[in-house]
Amino acid sequence: MLCEHANSRLVEYAEGVLDTDTQLEIKRHVEDCDTCQSDYAAIHQWRTMASHWHEESPPAQPHFMAVTHSNHYNWWDRLRHWFPTFASATALVLVTVMYAQQFQSAGVLPSNAATNYDSLPKLPQATQAAVVDSVLKTSRDQRQAELSTLLKILTAEMNRRSADTENSLRYIISTQIQGQKELDLLYGQLEVLLANPENTALLSTPHEGVPQ
Amino acid sequence: MLATVTDETLVSRAIAGSDSAWNKLIKRYEKRVYNYALRMVGHPQDAFDLTQEVFMGVHRNLAGFRGDGAFPAWLFRIASYRCTDYLRRRRNDEPFDDERGFISSLPGPQEQAFTTHANHQISTALQQLPVEQRQVVELKFFQHFTFEDIAGQLGISPNTAKTRLYSALRKLKQHEELRDAL
C-alpha cells in the first residue's frame, strides 16, 4: 500500500472502522513507515487524551433553561411549523363536506331517513307473516289478471288473423270461380259462332274486314 | 425499563410549545456543549456565555430542524458557527503587532478553572492551534463525528477536514504541554 493512501486513513485505522483486509494492510505499512508511525502515534495520543477528559459542569444557574417559549418562541414560528398539518386537515374536512352535500342535493341520501325508519310501527311476528302473505297474494292475483288479459289479447289477435286469412282465401276462390264461369261463357259463345257457316267463311279470310 | 424519548420527539414537543421538552433537550446536551465550548475558548465563563448563545441559536432555529439528520449534528453545526463567530469577535478586540501578529490580551486557561490537571493541559494544548484546526480536532476526537459530518458542519470538504486534522496533529506533536498531559 502506498504511503499516501495509508496515511490518509490512519484515523479510521485507529478507530478500527475499516474492513479487516485494509486494517491489516495499513498495520503492515505503519510498521515499516516512520512518517505514518509518527502520525499514528499522535492520533493515538489524542484519542487517549480525549478519553481522559473529565466532564466539567457548567457554572450554576443555566440562564438558558429559563428561556420559555412564550417569551422567545413566537406565534410565527409555531404557525410555520404547524401550517402544513393544519392545511391538510382543513382540506380534508372541506372535501368531505362538499362530497356529502353533493349527494344530499342529488336526493340520494334522504335527509330524514333515520326519523322515518324509527317511526315505523313495531308489528308482532304473526301480523308480519299475514302482511307478507297478503302482499304475496296480491302480487299473485295481479300477475294472474295480467296474464289473462294478455291471453285474451293474443286469442283475439289470432282470431282476427284467422278471419282475415279465411276471407282472403274465400275471395281468391270466388274470384277464380267467377273467372272460370266467364271463360266457359266465352267458349260457349265461340262455339255458337263457329257453328254458323257464314261466320266460318269470315274466319277463313282473316285479311279481309278483320282488323289486325 | 423506561424507553428514552428521542431527540426528534423532544424537538417536536418543544416546537409545539412544551417548556418541559425544551428543558429536557437542554439537560441532555448542555454539558456536552459546555465542554465543547470550554475546550474551544479555554475559559469557563466564556464557555458558559458561548453555551448560552448556542442554545439561544438552537431555540430560534428549532422550527428549521427538519429531522432529516441527527439532532447532535445539527446542534454542533450551530455550535461551530457560534464558536467561530465568538472567537472572531474576540480576536478583533485583541491588539495587533506588525511583527508578532495578533497578541492575546486574555490570559491562558487557568488551572484552577478545571477540575483536573489533564483538562487544563488539554485545553492549553488546544489553544495553540488556529481555530479552524482546533474545531476539527474537537469534532473528531471529542465528539467522534465522521469526516463527512465534520465537513457538513463546517461547510468544507471531507478532504479539507482531514488535512486540517493532520496539520493540527503535526503542530501539537512538538508541544511540550501535550507530553505533560499524557
Tab-separated table of C-alpha atoms in Angstrom:
chain	number	residue	atom	x	y	z
A	1	MET	CA	0.000	0.000	0.000
A	2	LEU	CA	1.252	3.489	-0.894
A	3	CYS	CA	2.186	5.754	1.982
A	4	GLU	CA	-0.246	8.491	0.952
A	5	HIS	CA	-3.118	6.019	0.862
A	6	ALA	CA	-2.284	4.555	4.236
A	7	ASN	CA	-1.547	7.926	5.826
A	8	SER	CA	-4.893	9.455	4.791
A	9	ARG	CA	-6.736	6.607	6.518
A	10	LEU	CA	-4.803	6.440	9.769
A	11	VAL	CA	-7.662	7.966	11.781
A	12	GLU	CA	-10.143	5.362	10.537
A	13	TYR	CA	-7.464	2.709	11.174
A	14	ALA	CA	-7.101	3.924	14.766
A	15	GLU	CA	-10.893	3.873	15.136
A	16	GLY	CA	-10.983	0.324	13.752
A	17	VAL	CA	-13.791	1.105	11.301
A	18	LEU	CA	-12.062	-0.217	8.150
A	19	ASP	CA	-12.568	-3.717	6.769
A	20	THR	CA	-10.240	-6.461	8.020
A	21	ASP	CA	-8.016	-6.598	4.915
A	22	THR	CA	-7.459	-2.830	4.867
A	23	GLN	CA	-6.769	-2.781	8.597
A	24	LEU	CA	-4.118	-5.459	8.048
A	25	GLU	CA	-2.535	-3.673	5.060
A	26	ILE	CA	-2.272	-0.390	6.959
A	27	LYS	CA	-0.881	-2.190	10.019
A	28	ARG	CA	1.898	-3.688	7.885
A	29	HIS	CA	2.637	-0.334	6.261
A	30	VAL	CA	2.774	1.548	9.556
A	31	GLU	CA	5.287	-0.945	10.899
A	32	ASP	CA	7.686	-0.060	8.056
A	33	CYS	CA	6.988	3.690	7.628
A	34	ASP	CA	8.448	6.256	10.066
A	35	THR	CA	6.132	9.095	8.957
A	36	CYS	CA	2.972	7.022	9.361
A	37	GLN	CA	4.241	5.637	12.669
A	38	SER	CA	4.710	9.152	13.964
A	39	ASP	CA	1.275	10.320	12.722
A	40	TYR	CA	-0.398	7.237	14.103
A	41	ALA	CA	1.250	7.817	17.487
A	42	ALA	CA	-0.109	11.392	17.525
A	43	ILE	CA	-3.595	10.197	16.633
A	44	HIS	CA	-3.429	7.534	19.298
A	45	GLN	CA	-2.223	10.095	21.858
A	46	TRP	CA	-5.113	12.452	21.110
A	47	ARG	CA	-7.660	9.691	21.249
A	48	THR	CA	-6.254	8.633	24.615
A	49	MET	CA	-6.163	12.203	25.822
A	50	ALA	CA	-9.755	12.817	24.775
A	51	SER	CA	-10.823	9.776	26.738
A	52	HIS	CA	-9.084	11.271	29.804
A	53	TRP	CA	-11.044	14.492	29.622
A	54	HIS	CA	-13.115	14.845	32.757
A	55	GLU	CA	-16.536	16.325	32.012
A	56	GLU	CA	-16.796	19.788	33.556
A	57	SER	CA	-20.149	21.032	34.793
A	58	PRO	CA	-21.328	24.435	33.679
A	59	PRO	CA	-21.463	27.118	36.369
A	60	ALA	CA	-24.702	27.139	38.339
A	61	GLN	CA	-27.828	28.889	37.103
A	62	PRO	CA	-28.006	27.967	33.488
A	63	HIS	CA	-29.937	31.027	32.326
A	64	PHE	CA	-30.933	29.465	29.048
A	65	MET	CA	-33.089	26.989	30.967
A	66	ALA	CA	-35.281	29.922	31.928
A	67	VAL	CA	-35.953	30.711	28.290
A	68	THR	CA	-39.593	29.946	27.779
A	69	HIS	CA	-41.454	29.522	24.592
A	70	SER	CA	-43.897	32.227	25.488
A	71	ASN	CA	-41.046	34.725	25.502
A	72	HIS	CA	-38.865	33.598	22.647
A	73	TYR	CA	-40.862	31.240	20.542
A	74	ASN	CA	-43.301	33.463	18.748
A	75	TRP	CA	-46.581	32.666	17.029
A	76	TRP	CA	-44.999	32.917	13.592
A	77	ASP	CA	-42.569	30.048	14.300
A	78	ARG	CA	-45.412	27.884	15.605
A	79	LEU	CA	-47.562	28.734	12.604
A	80	ARG	CA	-44.668	27.940	10.265
A	81	HIS	CA	-44.240	24.541	11.901
A	82	TRP	CA	-47.917	23.543	12.145
A	83	PHE	CA	-49.214	25.136	8.924
A	84	PRO	CA	-48.747	22.063	6.655
A	85	THR	CA	-50.647	19.821	9.109
A	86	PHE	CA	-53.384	22.390	9.634
A	87	ALA	CA	-53.777	22.994	5.884
A	88	SER	CA	-54.018	19.251	5.158
A	89	ALA	CA	-56.666	18.715	7.861
A	90	THR	CA	-58.729	21.695	6.660
A	91	ALA	CA	-58.593	20.481	3.054
A	92	LEU	CA	-59.742	17.014	4.142
A	93	VAL	CA	-62.702	18.408	6.085
A	94	LEU	CA	-63.727	20.660	3.181
A	95	VAL	CA	-63.604	17.800	0.672
A	96	THR	CA	-65.684	15.577	2.986
A	97	VAL	CA	-68.344	18.268	3.496
A	98	MET	CA	-68.561	19.013	-0.243
A	99	TYR	CA	-68.867	15.299	-1.028
A	100	ALA	CA	-71.713	14.793	1.444
A	101	GLN	CA	-73.526	17.924	0.234
A	102	GLN	CA	-73.323	16.746	-3.362
A	103	PHE	CA	-75.220	13.549	-2.531
A	104	GLN	CA	-77.748	15.299	-0.357
A	105	SER	CA	-78.613	17.785	-3.066
A	106	ALA	CA	-78.963	14.902	-5.572
A	107	GLY	CA	-81.533	13.233	-3.309
A	108	VAL	CA	-79.598	10.013	-2.908
A	109	LEU	CA	-79.320	10.381	0.830
A	110	PRO	CA	-82.714	11.169	2.412
A	111	SER	CA	-82.184	13.863	4.978
A	112	ASN	CA	-84.664	12.313	7.459
A	113	ALA	CA	-84.178	8.611	6.683
A	114	ALA	CA	-83.432	7.690	10.256
A	115	THR	CA	-86.541	9.513	11.530
A	116	ASN	CA	-88.855	7.703	9.055
A	117	TYR	CA	-87.373	4.343	9.886
A	118	ASP	CA	-87.775	4.919	13.588
A	119	SER	CA	-91.388	5.995	13.096
A	120	LEU	CA	-92.361	2.616	11.586
A	121	PRO	CA	-94.752	0.623	13.910
A	122	LYS	CA	-93.375	-2.436	15.660
A	123	LEU	CA	-95.577	-5.409	14.483
A	124	PRO	CA	-95.853	-8.858	16.132
A	125	GLN	CA	-94.439	-11.781	14.170
A	126	ALA	CA	-97.875	-13.288	13.227
A	127	THR	CA	-99.022	-9.948	11.893
A	128	GLN	CA	-95.820	-9.616	9.932
A	129	ALA	CA	-96.438	-13.073	8.371
A	130	ALA	CA	-100.005	-12.055	7.496
A	131	VAL	CA	-98.739	-8.905	5.870
A	132	VAL	CA	-96.230	-10.919	3.861
A	133	ASP	CA	-98.965	-13.393	2.773
A	134	SER	CA	-101.249	-10.549	1.822
A	135	VAL	CA	-98.542	-8.908	-0.223
A	136	LEU	CA	-97.717	-12.212	-1.946
A	137	LYS	CA	-101.418	-12.988	-2.641
A	138	THR	CA	-101.984	-9.540	-4.064
A	139	SER	CA	-98.936	-9.993	-6.181
A	140	ARG	CA	-100.144	-13.445	-7.380
A	141	ASP	CA	-103.687	-12.205	-8.220
A	142	GLN	CA	-102.362	-9.196	-10.011
A	143	ARG	CA	-99.953	-11.308	-12.083
A	144	GLN	CA	-102.806	-13.775	-12.921
A	145	ALA	CA	-105.070	-10.952	-14.097
A	146	GLU	CA	-102.280	-9.596	-16.229
A	147	LEU	CA	-101.672	-12.999	-17.797
A	148	SER	CA	-105.405	-13.473	-18.504
A	149	THR	CA	-105.587	-10.119	-20.212
A	150	LEU	CA	-102.551	-10.981	-22.267
A	151	LEU	CA	-104.059	-14.328	-23.246
A	152	LYS	CA	-107.285	-12.640	-24.360
A	153	ILE	CA	-105.377	-10.168	-26.449
A	154	LEU	CA	-103.346	-12.955	-28.050
A	155	THR	CA	-106.519	-15.023	-28.763
A	156	ALA	CA	-108.308	-12.044	-30.282
A	157	GLU	CA	-105.319	-11.320	-32.414
A	158	MET	CA	-105.134	-14.921	-33.588
A	159	ASN	CA	-108.893	-14.948	-34.343
A	160	ARG	CA	-108.633	-11.720	-36.244
A	161	ARG	CA	-105.747	-13.049	-38.314
A	162	SER	CA	-107.569	-16.331	-38.953
A	163	ALA	CA	-110.684	-14.473	-40.129
A	164	ASP	CA	-108.625	-12.282	-42.375
A	165	THR	CA	-106.858	-15.293	-43.864
A	166	GLU	CA	-110.185	-17.100	-44.422
A	167	ASN	CA	-111.724	-14.076	-46.102
A	168	SER	CA	-108.687	-13.748	-48.326
A	169	LEU	CA	-108.907	-17.396	-49.390
A	170	ARG	CA	-112.645	-17.126	-49.976
A	171	TYR	CA	-112.111	-14.033	-52.107
A	172	ILE	CA	-109.417	-15.758	-54.138
A	173	ILE	CA	-111.530	-18.867	-54.681
A	174	SER	CA	-114.638	-16.890	-55.591
A	175	THR	CA	-112.599	-14.775	-57.975
A	176	GLN	CA	-111.249	-17.919	-59.616
A	177	ILE	CA	-114.751	-19.415	-59.870
A	178	GLN	CA	-116.022	-16.210	-61.392
A	179	GLY	CA	-113.153	-16.209	-63.897
A	180	GLN	CA	-113.890	-19.841	-64.802
A	181	LYS	CA	-117.553	-19.073	-65.394
A	182	GLU	CA	-116.686	-16.144	-67.669
A	183	LEU	CA	-114.267	-18.347	-69.537
A	184	ASP	CA	-116.902	-21.064	-70.006
A	185	LEU	CA	-119.346	-18.458	-71.322
A	186	LEU	CA	-116.812	-17.214	-73.819
A	187	TYR	CA	-116.170	-20.771	-75.046
A	188	GLY	CA	-119.962	-21.278	-75.459
A	189	GLN	CA	-120.323	-18.115	-77.499
A	190	LEU	CA	-117.325	-19.096	-79.581
A	191	GLU	CA	-118.859	-22.496	-80.377
A	192	VAL	CA	-122.119	-20.857	-81.407
A	193	LEU	CA	-120.258	-18.578	-83.711
A	194	LEU	CA	-118.270	-21.417	-85.241
A	195	ALA	CA	-121.428	-23.464	-85.854
A	196	ASN	CA	-122.664	-20.782	-88.329
A	197	PRO	CA	-121.125	-21.314	-91.961
A	198	GLU	CA	-121.166	-17.616	-92.664
A	199	ASN	CA	-119.082	-16.955	-89.700
A	200	THR	CA	-116.716	-19.794	-90.765
A	201	ALA	CA	-116.092	-18.136	-94.167
A	202	LEU	CA	-115.479	-14.939	-92.437
A	203	LEU	CA	-112.944	-16.570	-90.202
A	204	SER	CA	-111.097	-18.195	-93.232
A	205	THR	CA	-110.311	-14.778	-94.792
A	206	PRO	CA	-108.700	-13.086	-91.989
A	207	HIS	CA	-107.100	-10.386	-94.188
A	208	GLU	CA	-110.418	-9.007	-95.250
A	209	GLY	CA	-112.513	-6.978	-92.929
A	210	VAL	CA	-110.761	-8.231	-89.778
A	211	PRO	CA	-108.657	-5.705	-88.057
A	212	GLN	CA	-105.033	-6.705	-87.355
B	1	MET	CA	-37.157	-0.410	31.523
B	2	LEU	CA	-38.337	3.044	30.501
B	3	ALA	CA	-37.776	3.980	26.892
B	4	THR	CA	-35.796	7.181	26.331
B	5	VAL	CA	-37.678	9.866	24.461
B	6	THR	CA	-35.907	10.576	21.182
B	7	ASP	CA	-34.411	13.951	20.319
B	8	GLU	CA	-36.857	14.314	17.432
B	9	THR	CA	-39.843	13.821	19.755
B	10	LEU	CA	-38.497	16.391	22.204
B	11	VAL	CA	-37.897	18.849	19.364
B	12	SER	CA	-41.477	18.385	18.093
B	13	ARG	CA	-42.905	18.931	21.546
B	14	ALA	CA	-40.686	21.955	22.113
B	15	ILE	CA	-41.879	23.462	18.837
B	16	ALA	CA	-45.461	22.808	19.917
B	17	GLY	CA	-44.779	24.910	22.990
B	18	SER	CA	-43.672	22.447	25.642
B	19	ASP	CA	-41.226	24.101	28.042
B	20	SER	CA	-40.672	20.731	29.683
B	21	ALA	CA	-39.474	19.178	26.389
B	22	TRP	CA	-37.206	22.150	25.742
B	23	ASN	CA	-35.657	21.872	29.219
B	24	LYS	CA	-35.118	18.141	28.740
B	25	LEU	CA	-33.368	18.833	25.456
B	26	ILE	CA	-31.089	21.336	27.171
B	27	LYS	CA	-30.382	18.976	30.063
B	28	ARG	CA	-29.449	16.271	27.590
B	29	TYR	CA	-26.909	18.387	25.729
B	30	GLU	CA	-25.862	21.301	27.938
B	31	LYS	CA	-22.858	19.520	29.440
B	32	ARG	CA	-21.641	18.302	26.065
B	33	VAL	CA	-21.972	21.749	24.520
B	34	TYR	CA	-20.400	23.456	27.554
B	35	ASN	CA	-17.369	21.156	27.482
B	36	TYR	CA	-17.060	21.683	23.735
B	37	ALA	CA	-17.092	25.448	24.302
B	38	LEU	CA	-14.643	25.139	27.181
B	39	ARG	CA	-12.096	23.304	25.053
B	40	MET	CA	-12.606	25.766	22.213
B	41	VAL	CA	-12.261	29.008	24.208
B	42	GLY	CA	-10.352	27.820	27.274
B	43	HIS	CA	-12.254	29.920	29.854
B	44	PRO	CA	-15.217	28.694	31.927
B	45	GLN	CA	-17.115	31.996	31.867
B	46	ASP	CA	-16.590	32.475	28.122
B	47	ALA	CA	-17.589	28.849	27.600
B	48	PHE	CA	-20.742	29.421	29.587
B	49	ASP	CA	-21.614	32.553	27.604
B	50	LEU	CA	-20.959	30.672	24.390
B	51	THR	CA	-23.129	27.774	25.551
B	52	GLN	CA	-25.956	30.208	26.169
B	53	GLU	CA	-25.518	31.689	22.710
B	54	VAL	CA	-25.600	28.208	21.172
B	55	PHE	CA	-28.843	27.253	22.888
B	56	MET	CA	-30.438	30.593	22.082
B	57	GLY	CA	-29.483	29.962	18.442
B	58	VAL	CA	-30.922	26.451	18.618
B	59	HIS	CA	-34.111	27.822	20.138
B	60	ARG	CA	-34.548	30.427	17.424
B	61	ASN	CA	-33.933	27.896	14.646
B	62	LEU	CA	-35.790	24.943	16.142
B	63	ALA	CA	-38.590	25.168	13.578
B	64	GLY	CA	-35.934	24.857	10.855
B	65	PHE	CA	-34.794	21.445	12.125
B	66	ARG	CA	-36.282	19.120	9.503
B	67	GLY	CA	-35.317	15.902	11.254
B	68	ASP	CA	-33.586	14.580	8.130
B	69	GLY	CA	-30.331	14.174	10.081
B	70	ALA	CA	-29.231	13.512	13.626
B	71	PHE	CA	-30.010	16.268	16.106
B	72	PRO	CA	-26.450	16.350	17.559
B	73	ALA	CA	-25.003	17.012	14.088
B	74	TRP	CA	-27.443	19.891	13.632
B	75	LEU	CA	-26.732	21.183	17.130
B	76	PHE	CA	-22.967	21.164	16.614
B	77	ARG	CA	-23.316	22.902	13.263
B	78	ILE	CA	-24.839	25.806	15.177
B	79	ALA	CA	-22.233	25.437	17.923
B	80	SER	CA	-19.380	25.552	15.393
B	81	TYR	CA	-20.827	28.640	13.751
B	82	ARG	CA	-21.327	30.417	17.090
B	83	CYS	CA	-17.863	29.440	18.264
B	84	THR	CA	-16.147	30.718	15.115
B	85	ASP	CA	-18.099	33.959	15.367
B	86	TYR	CA	-17.277	34.308	19.054
B	87	LEU	CA	-13.543	33.748	18.544
B	88	ARG	CA	-13.504	36.124	15.562
B	89	ARG	CA	-15.101	38.855	17.670
B	90	ARG	CA	-12.644	38.214	20.475
B	91	ARG	CA	-9.727	38.351	18.052
B	92	ASN	CA	-10.910	41.679	16.649
B	93	ASP	CA	-10.752	43.102	20.159
B	94	GLU	CA	-7.144	41.988	20.603
B	95	PRO	CA	-4.207	44.330	19.827
B	96	PHE	CA	-2.192	43.734	16.658
B	97	ASP	CA	1.595	43.879	16.415
B	98	ASP	CA	3.190	44.255	12.980
B	99	GLU	CA	5.870	41.676	13.770
B	100	ARG	CA	4.040	39.234	16.034
B	101	GLY	CA	0.551	39.455	14.580
B	102	PHE	CA	-2.391	39.315	17.000
B	103	ILE	CA	-1.333	39.450	20.642
B	104	SER	CA	-3.744	37.832	23.011
B	105	SER	CA	-4.644	40.202	25.805
B	106	LEU	CA	-6.521	37.442	27.537
B	107	PRO	CA	-4.803	35.138	29.972
B	108	GLY	CA	-4.400	31.453	29.050
B	109	PRO	CA	-6.512	28.729	30.637
B	110	GLN	CA	-6.190	28.910	34.386
B	111	GLU	CA	-5.570	25.593	36.104
B	112	GLN	CA	-7.946	26.313	38.990
B	113	ALA	CA	-10.750	26.651	36.444
B	114	PHE	CA	-10.533	22.926	35.663
B	115	THR	CA	-11.341	20.001	37.855
B	116	THR	CA	-8.300	18.003	36.700
B	117	HIS	CA	-4.747	18.734	35.610
B	118	ALA	CA	-5.316	16.772	32.429
B	119	ASN	CA	-8.222	19.030	31.473
B	120	HIS	CA	-6.047	22.093	31.937
B	121	GLN	CA	-3.223	20.643	29.850
B	122	ILE	CA	-5.569	19.577	27.078
B	123	SER	CA	-7.179	22.995	26.978
B	124	THR	CA	-3.771	24.690	26.923
B	125	ALA	CA	-2.588	22.471	24.078
B	126	LEU	CA	-5.727	23.150	22.039
B	127	GLN	CA	-5.313	26.899	22.436
B	128	GLN	CA	-2.067	26.636	20.471
B	129	LEU	CA	-3.997	25.727	17.334
B	130	PRO	CA	-5.710	28.021	14.847
B	131	VAL	CA	-9.489	27.984	15.306
B	132	GLU	CA	-10.113	26.011	12.085
B	133	GLN	CA	-7.757	23.189	13.146
B	134	ARG	CA	-8.987	23.261	16.746
B	135	GLN	CA	-12.559	22.730	15.582
B	136	VAL	CA	-11.654	19.647	13.547
B	137	VAL	CA	-9.663	18.118	16.439
B	138	GLU	CA	-12.569	18.790	18.774
B	139	LEU	CA	-15.250	17.358	16.473
B	140	LYS	CA	-13.157	14.308	15.586
B	141	PHE	CA	-11.582	13.202	18.858
B	142	PHE	CA	-14.026	14.567	21.427
B	143	GLN	CA	-17.352	14.450	19.572
B	144	HIS	CA	-16.498	11.397	17.426
B	145	PHE	CA	-18.099	12.675	14.233
B	146	THR	CA	-17.092	11.245	10.860
B	147	PHE	CA	-15.133	13.416	8.430
B	148	GLU	CA	-18.309	13.699	6.333
B	149	ASP	CA	-20.259	15.012	9.341
B	150	ILE	CA	-17.471	17.449	10.211
B	151	ALA	CA	-17.353	18.645	6.610
B	152	GLY	CA	-21.108	19.260	6.687
B	153	GLN	CA	-20.923	21.171	9.935
B	154	LEU	CA	-18.041	23.411	8.884
B	155	GLY	CA	-19.044	23.842	5.248
B	156	ILE	CA	-15.829	22.308	3.894
B	157	SER	CA	-14.940	19.100	2.024
B	158	PRO	CA	-14.078	15.888	3.912
B	159	ASN	CA	-10.545	16.047	2.474
B	160	THR	CA	-10.078	19.573	3.800
B	161	ALA	CA	-11.275	18.417	7.206
B	162	LYS	CA	-8.742	15.598	7.120
B	163	THR	CA	-5.919	17.906	6.024
B	164	ARG	CA	-6.707	20.304	8.877
B	165	LEU	CA	-6.610	17.440	11.361
B	166	TYR	CA	-3.200	16.215	10.205
B	167	SER	CA	-1.794	19.757	10.248
B	168	ALA	CA	-3.052	20.125	13.810
B	169	LEU	CA	-1.553	16.811	14.882
B	170	ARG	CA	1.882	17.664	13.493
B	171	LYS	CA	1.783	21.017	15.229
B	172	LEU	CA	0.743	19.507	18.551
B	173	LYS	CA	3.395	16.807	18.423
B	174	GLN	CA	6.002	19.427	19.196
B	175	HIS	CA	4.029	20.853	22.079
B	176	GLU	CA	5.502	20.087	25.467
B	177	GLU	CA	2.181	20.544	27.226
B	178	LEU	CA	0.840	17.591	25.354
B	179	ARG	CA	3.536	15.307	26.711
B	180	ASP	CA	2.825	16.560	30.202
B	181	ALA	CA	-0.857	15.891	29.776
B	182	LEU	CA	-0.149	12.282	28.883
